[in-house]
JSON list of C-alpha atoms in Angstrom, two decimals:
[
{"chain": "A", "resi": 51, "resn": "MET", "atom": "CA", "xyz": [-2.60, 17.44, -9.00]},
{"chain": "A", "resi": 52, "resn": "VAL", "atom": "CA", "xyz": [-1.65, 13.72, -9.43]},
{"chain": "A", "resi": 53, "resn": "VAL", "atom": "CA", "xyz": [-2.26, 14.07, -13.07]},
{"chain": "A", "resi": 54, "resn": "LEU", "atom": "CA", "xyz": [-0.19, 17.20, -13.34]},
{"chain": "A", "resi": 55, "resn": "LEU", "atom": "CA", "xyz": [2.61, 15.53, -11.59]},
{"chain": "A", "resi": 56, "resn": "LEU", "atom": "CA", "xyz": [2.49, 12.47, -13.67]},
{"chain": "A", "resi": 57, "resn": "ASN", "atom": "CA", "xyz": [2.31, 14.54, -16.88]},
{"chain": "A", "resi": 58, "resn": "ALA", "atom": "CA", "xyz": [5.43, 16.38, -15.72]},
{"chain": "A", "resi": 59, "resn": "GLY", "atom": "CA", "xyz": [7.26, 13.10, -15.45]},
{"chain": "A", "resi": 60, "resn": "ALA", "atom": "CA", "xyz": [7.26, 12.65, -11.56]},
{"chain": "A", "resi": 61, "resn": "SER", "atom": "CA", "xyz": [8.76, 9.39, -10.40]},
{"chain": "A", "resi": 62, "resn": "LEU", "atom": "CA", "xyz": [6.51, 6.72, -9.31]},
{"chain": "A", "resi": 63, "resn": "VAL", "atom": "CA", "xyz": [9.15, 4.79, -7.37]},
{"chain": "A", "resi": 64, "resn": "THR", "atom": "CA", "xyz": [11.18, 7.46, -5.67]},
{"chain": "A", "resi": 65, "resn": "PRO", "atom": "CA", "xyz": [10.44, 7.42, -1.90]},
{"chain": "A", "resi": 66, "resn": "ALA", "atom": "CA", "xyz": [9.57, 10.59, -0.20]},
{"chain": "A", "resi": 67, "resn": "ALA", "atom": "CA", "xyz": [12.36, 10.52, 2.26]},
{"chain": "A", "resi": 68, "resn": "GLU", "atom": "CA", "xyz": [15.28, 8.38, 3.11]},
{"chain": "A", "resi": 69, "resn": "TYR", "atom": "CA", "xyz": [14.04, 7.48, 6.64]},
{"chain": "A", "resi": 70, "resn": "SER", "atom": "CA", "xyz": [10.71, 5.65, 6.41]},
{"chain": "A", "resi": 71, "resn": "GLY", "atom": "CA", "xyz": [10.16, 7.12, 3.06]},
{"chain": "A", "resi": 72, "resn": "ARG", "atom": "CA", "xyz": [7.14, 6.07, 1.09]},
{"chain": "A", "resi": 73, "resn": "THR", "atom": "CA", "xyz": [6.28, 5.96, -2.60]},
{"chain": "A", "resi": 74, "resn": "ALA", "atom": "CA", "xyz": [3.42, 7.96, -3.89]},
{"chain": "A", "resi": 75, "resn": "LEU", "atom": "CA", "xyz": [1.25, 4.66, -4.03]},
{"chain": "A", "resi": 76, "resn": "GLN", "atom": "CA", "xyz": [2.02, 3.93, -0.45]},
{"chain": "A", "resi": 77, "resn": "ALA", "atom": "CA", "xyz": [1.11, 7.22, 0.79]},
{"chain": "A", "resi": 78, "resn": "ALA", "atom": "CA", "xyz": [-2.19, 7.30, -1.25]},
{"chain": "A", "resi": 79, "resn": "ALA", "atom": "CA", "xyz": [-2.97, 3.80, 0.15]},
{"chain": "A", "resi": 80, "resn": "GLU", "atom": "CA", "xyz": [-2.41, 4.95, 3.69]},
{"chain": "A", "resi": 81, "resn": "ARG", "atom": "CA", "xyz": [-4.74, 7.76, 3.35]},
{"chain": "A", "resi": 82, "resn": "GLY", "atom": "CA", "xyz": [-7.47, 5.75, 1.53]},
{"chain": "A", "resi": 83, "resn": "TYR", "atom": "CA", "xyz": [-7.36, 7.56, -1.73]},
{"chain": "A", "resi": 84, "resn": "GLY", "atom": "CA", "xyz": [-8.75, 4.80, -3.95]},
{"chain": "A", "resi": 85, "resn": "GLY", "atom": "CA", "xyz": [-9.00, 7.01, -7.08]},
{"chain": "A", "resi": 86, "resn": "ILE", "atom": "CA", "xyz": [-5.34, 8.07, -6.83]},
{"chain": "A", "resi": 87, "resn": "VAL", "atom": "CA", "xyz": [-4.37, 4.39, -6.03]},
{"chain": "A", "resi": 88, "resn": "LYS", "atom": "CA", "xyz": [-5.94, 3.35, -9.33]},
{"chain": "A", "resi": 89, "resn": "ARG", "atom": "CA", "xyz": [-4.42, 6.16, -11.35]},
{"chain": "A", "resi": 90, "resn": "LEU", "atom": "CA", "xyz": [-0.94, 5.52, -10.04]},
{"chain": "A", "resi": 91, "resn": "ILE", "atom": "CA", "xyz": [-1.12, 1.88, -10.76]},
{"chain": "A", "resi": 92, "resn": "SER", "atom": "CA", "xyz": [-2.38, 2.66, -14.26]},
{"chain": "A", "resi": 93, "resn": "ALA", "atom": "CA", "xyz": [0.60, 4.86, -14.67]},
{"chain": "A", "resi": 94, "resn": "GLY", "atom": "CA", "xyz": [2.88, 2.04, -13.70]},
{"chain": "A", "resi": 95, "resn": "ALA", "atom": "CA", "xyz": [3.49, 2.37, -10.02]},
{"chain": "A", "resi": 96, "resn": "LYS", "atom": "CA", "xyz": [4.96, -0.77, -8.54]},
{"chain": "A", "resi": 97, "resn": "ILE", "atom": "CA", "xyz": [2.26, -2.32, -6.35]},
{"chain": "A", "resi": 98, "resn": "ASP", "atom": "CA", "xyz": [4.64, -4.25, -4.12]},
{"chain": "A", "resi": 99, "resn": "ALA", "atom": "CA", "xyz": [7.40, -1.68, -3.94]},
{"chain": "A", "resi": 100, "resn": "LEU", "atom": "CA", "xyz": [9.16, -1.87, -0.54]},
{"chain": "A", "resi": 101, "resn": "PRO", "atom": "CA", "xyz": [9.47, 1.34, 1.44]},
{"chain": "A", "resi": 102, "resn": "THR", "atom": "CA", "xyz": [12.74, 2.68, 2.46]},
{"chain": "A", "resi": 103, "resn": "GLY", "atom": "CA", "xyz": [13.92, 2.34, 6.11]},
{"chain": "A", "resi": 104, "resn": "ASP", "atom": "CA", "xyz": [13.25, -0.50, 8.48]},
{"chain": "A", "resi": 105, "resn": "PHE", "atom": "CA", "xyz": [9.76, 0.72, 9.59]},
{"chain": "A", "resi": 106, "resn": "GLY", "atom": "CA", "xyz": [7.82, 1.04, 6.27]},
{"chain": "A", "resi": 107, "resn": "ARG", "atom": "CA", "xyz": [5.06, -0.85, 4.72]},
{"chain": "A", "resi": 108, "resn": "THR", "atom": "CA", "xyz": [3.91, -1.97, 1.33]},
{"chain": "A", "resi": 109, "resn": "ALA", "atom": "CA", "xyz": [0.74, -0.36, -0.13]},
{"chain": "A", "resi": 110, "resn": "LEU", "atom": "CA", "xyz": [-1.31, -3.30, 0.90]},
{"chain": "A", "resi": 111, "resn": "GLN", "atom": "CA", "xyz": [0.08, -3.49, 4.30]},
{"chain": "A", "resi": 112, "resn": "THR", "atom": "CA", "xyz": [-0.55, 0.22, 4.97]},
{"chain": "A", "resi": 113, "resn": "ALA", "atom": "CA", "xyz": [-4.11, 0.20, 3.46]},
{"chain": "A", "resi": 114, "resn": "ALA", "atom": "CA", "xyz": [-4.90, -2.92, 5.61]},
{"chain": "A", "resi": 115, "resn": "GLY", "atom": "CA", "xyz": [-3.55, -1.49, 8.82]},
{"chain": "A", "resi": 116, "resn": "SER", "atom": "CA", "xyz": [-5.53, 1.68, 8.26]},
{"chain": "A", "resi": 117, "resn": "GLY", "atom": "CA", "xyz": [-8.84, -0.12, 7.47]},
{"chain": "A", "resi": 118, "resn": "HIS", "atom": "CA", "xyz": [-9.23, 1.11, 3.88]},
{"chain": "A", "resi": 119, "resn": "MET", "atom": "CA", "xyz": [-11.10, -1.92, 2.52]},
{"chain": "A", "resi": 120, "resn": "ASP", "atom": "CA", "xyz": [-11.93, -0.26, -0.85]},
{"chain": "A", "resi": 121, "resn": "VAL", "atom": "CA", "xyz": [-8.12, 0.31, -1.33]},
{"chain": "A", "resi": 122, "resn": "VAL", "atom": "CA", "xyz": [-7.24, -3.24, -0.27]},
{"chain": "A", "resi": 123, "resn": "GLU", "atom": "CA", "xyz": [-9.70, -4.61, -2.70]},
{"chain": "A", "resi": 124, "resn": "ILE", "atom": "CA", "xyz": [-8.15, -2.35, -5.45]},
{"chain": "A", "resi": 125, "resn": "LEU", "atom": "CA", "xyz": [-4.61, -3.48, -4.60]},
{"chain": "A", "resi": 126, "resn": "LEU", "atom": "CA", "xyz": [-5.54, -7.27, -4.40]},
{"chain": "A", "resi": 127, "resn": "SER", "atom": "CA", "xyz": [-7.31, -7.00, -7.83]},
{"chain": "A", "resi": 128, "resn": "CYS", "atom": "CA", "xyz": [-4.23, -5.41, -9.22]},
{"chain": "A", "resi": 129, "resn": "GLY", "atom": "CA", "xyz": [-2.05, -8.28, -8.00]},
{"chain": "A", "resi": 130, "resn": "ALA", "atom": "CA", "xyz": [-0.61, -7.17, -4.75]},
{"chain": "A", "resi": 131, "resn": "ASN", "atom": "CA", "xyz": [1.22, -9.86, -2.74]},
{"chain": "A", "resi": 132, "resn": "VAL", "atom": "CA", "xyz": [-1.09, -10.55, 0.08]},
{"chain": "A", "resi": 133, "resn": "ASP", "atom": "CA", "xyz": [1.94, -12.41, 1.83]},
{"chain": "A", "resi": 134, "resn": "ALA", "atom": "CA", "xyz": [4.65, -9.77, 1.27]},
{"chain": "A", "resi": 135, "resn": "PRO", "atom": "CA", "xyz": [7.14, -9.99, 4.10]},
{"chain": "A", "resi": 136, "resn": "PRO", "atom": "CA", "xyz": [7.02, -7.24, 6.76]},
{"chain": "A", "resi": 137, "resn": "SER", "atom": "CA", "xyz": [9.73, -4.61, 7.24]},
{"chain": "A", "resi": 138, "resn": "LYS", "atom": "CA", "xyz": [12.73, -5.55, 9.46]},
{"chain": "A", "resi": 139, "resn": "SER", "atom": "CA", "xyz": [11.69, -3.58, 12.59]},
{"chain": "A", "resi": 140, "resn": "SER", "atom": "CA", "xyz": [8.15, -3.54, 13.85]},
{"chain": "A", "resi": 141, "resn": "GLY", "atom": "CA", "xyz": [6.78, -4.65, 10.40]},
{"chain": "A", "resi": 142, "resn": "ARG", "atom": "CA", "xyz": [3.46, -6.42, 9.94]},
{"chain": "A", "resi": 143, "resn": "THR", "atom": "CA", "xyz": [2.03, -8.51, 7.16]},
{"chain": "A", "resi": 144, "resn": "ALA", "atom": "CA", "xyz": [-1.16, -7.11, 5.78]},
{"chain": "A", "resi": 145, "resn": "LEU", "atom": "CA", "xyz": [-3.11, -9.60, 7.76]},
{"chain": "A", "resi": 146, "resn": "GLN", "atom": "CA", "xyz": [-1.33, -8.76, 10.97]},
{"chain": "A", "resi": 147, "resn": "ALA", "atom": "CA", "xyz": [-1.79, -5.09, 10.27]},
{"chain": "A", "resi": 148, "resn": "ALA", "atom": "CA", "xyz": [-5.54, -5.37, 9.68]},
{"chain": "A", "resi": 149, "resn": "ALA", "atom": "CA", "xyz": [-6.03, -7.65, 12.84]},
{"chain": "A", "resi": 150, "resn": "GLU", "atom": "CA", "xyz": [-3.92, -5.23, 15.04]},
{"chain": "A", "resi": 151, "resn": "GLY", "atom": "CA", "xyz": [-6.04, -2.32, 13.78]},
{"chain": "A", "resi": 152, "resn": "GLY", "atom": "CA", "xyz": [-9.27, -4.27, 14.64]},
{"chain": "A", "resi": 153, "resn": "HIS", "atom": "CA", "xyz": [-10.48, -4.04, 10.96]},
{"chain": "A", "resi": 154, "resn": "ASP", "atom": "CA", "xyz": [-12.40, -7.37, 10.92]},
{"chain": "A", "resi": 155, "resn": "GLU", "atom": "CA", "xyz": [-13.84, -6.87, 7.40]},
{"chain": "A", "resi": 156, "resn": "VAL", "atom": "CA", "xyz": [-10.31, -6.28, 5.98]},
{"chain": "A", "resi": 157, "resn": "VAL", "atom": "CA", "xyz": [-9.10, -9.36, 7.84]},
{"chain": "A", "resi": 158, "resn": "LEU", "atom": "CA", "xyz": [-11.79, -11.52, 6.21]},
{"chain": "A", "resi": 159, "resn": "MET", "atom": "CA", "xyz": [-11.06, -10.04, 2.76]},
{"chain": "A", "resi": 160, "resn": "LEU", "atom": "CA", "xyz": [-7.29, -10.89, 3.21]},
{"chain": "A", "resi": 161, "resn": "LEU", "atom": "CA", "xyz": [-8.16, -14.42, 4.39]},
{"chain": "A", "resi": 162, "resn": "ARG", "atom": "CA", "xyz": [-10.40, -14.88, 1.37]},
{"chain": "A", "resi": 163, "resn": "ALA", "atom": "CA", "xyz": [-7.35, -13.85, -0.81]},
{"chain": "A", "resi": 164, "resn": "GLU", "atom": "CA", "xyz": [-5.50, -16.72, 0.95]},
{"chain": "A", "resi": 165, "resn": "ALA", "atom": "CA", "xyz": [-3.25, -14.55, 3.36]}
]
C-alpha cells in the first residue's frame, strides 16, 4: 500500500490532520513499522519533521516513547536529531519519552547517541 501511494504521488510531509496531525513517517514510527519507516525515508520523508498541533512528537520521539528499538535505531542511523525539542504542550524529548515509558534499552541507545 505504501508503495502504491508513493507511486501515486502521495505527499510525504502533509500531516494527517490539523490537530495533532502526524506525517506518514511519524505514524509508521509510532506503530513500529521499521520497513515502512525505511521506505518513507528512502522516498524523501523529512526525518525531523515537526507534527502539527501542540501535542505531537517527531518520529524519533514517538518511536522512543513506544519502545520500538529497531525503529529508533533506523532513525538514528539516518540522522534523526536525538535532541529535537519537544512540542509546546506535554512534549517529551526522545530520551524523556523512552524513560517515561520504561524502555530501558531505548534509553541506553539514546544515551549512546549522546542524547
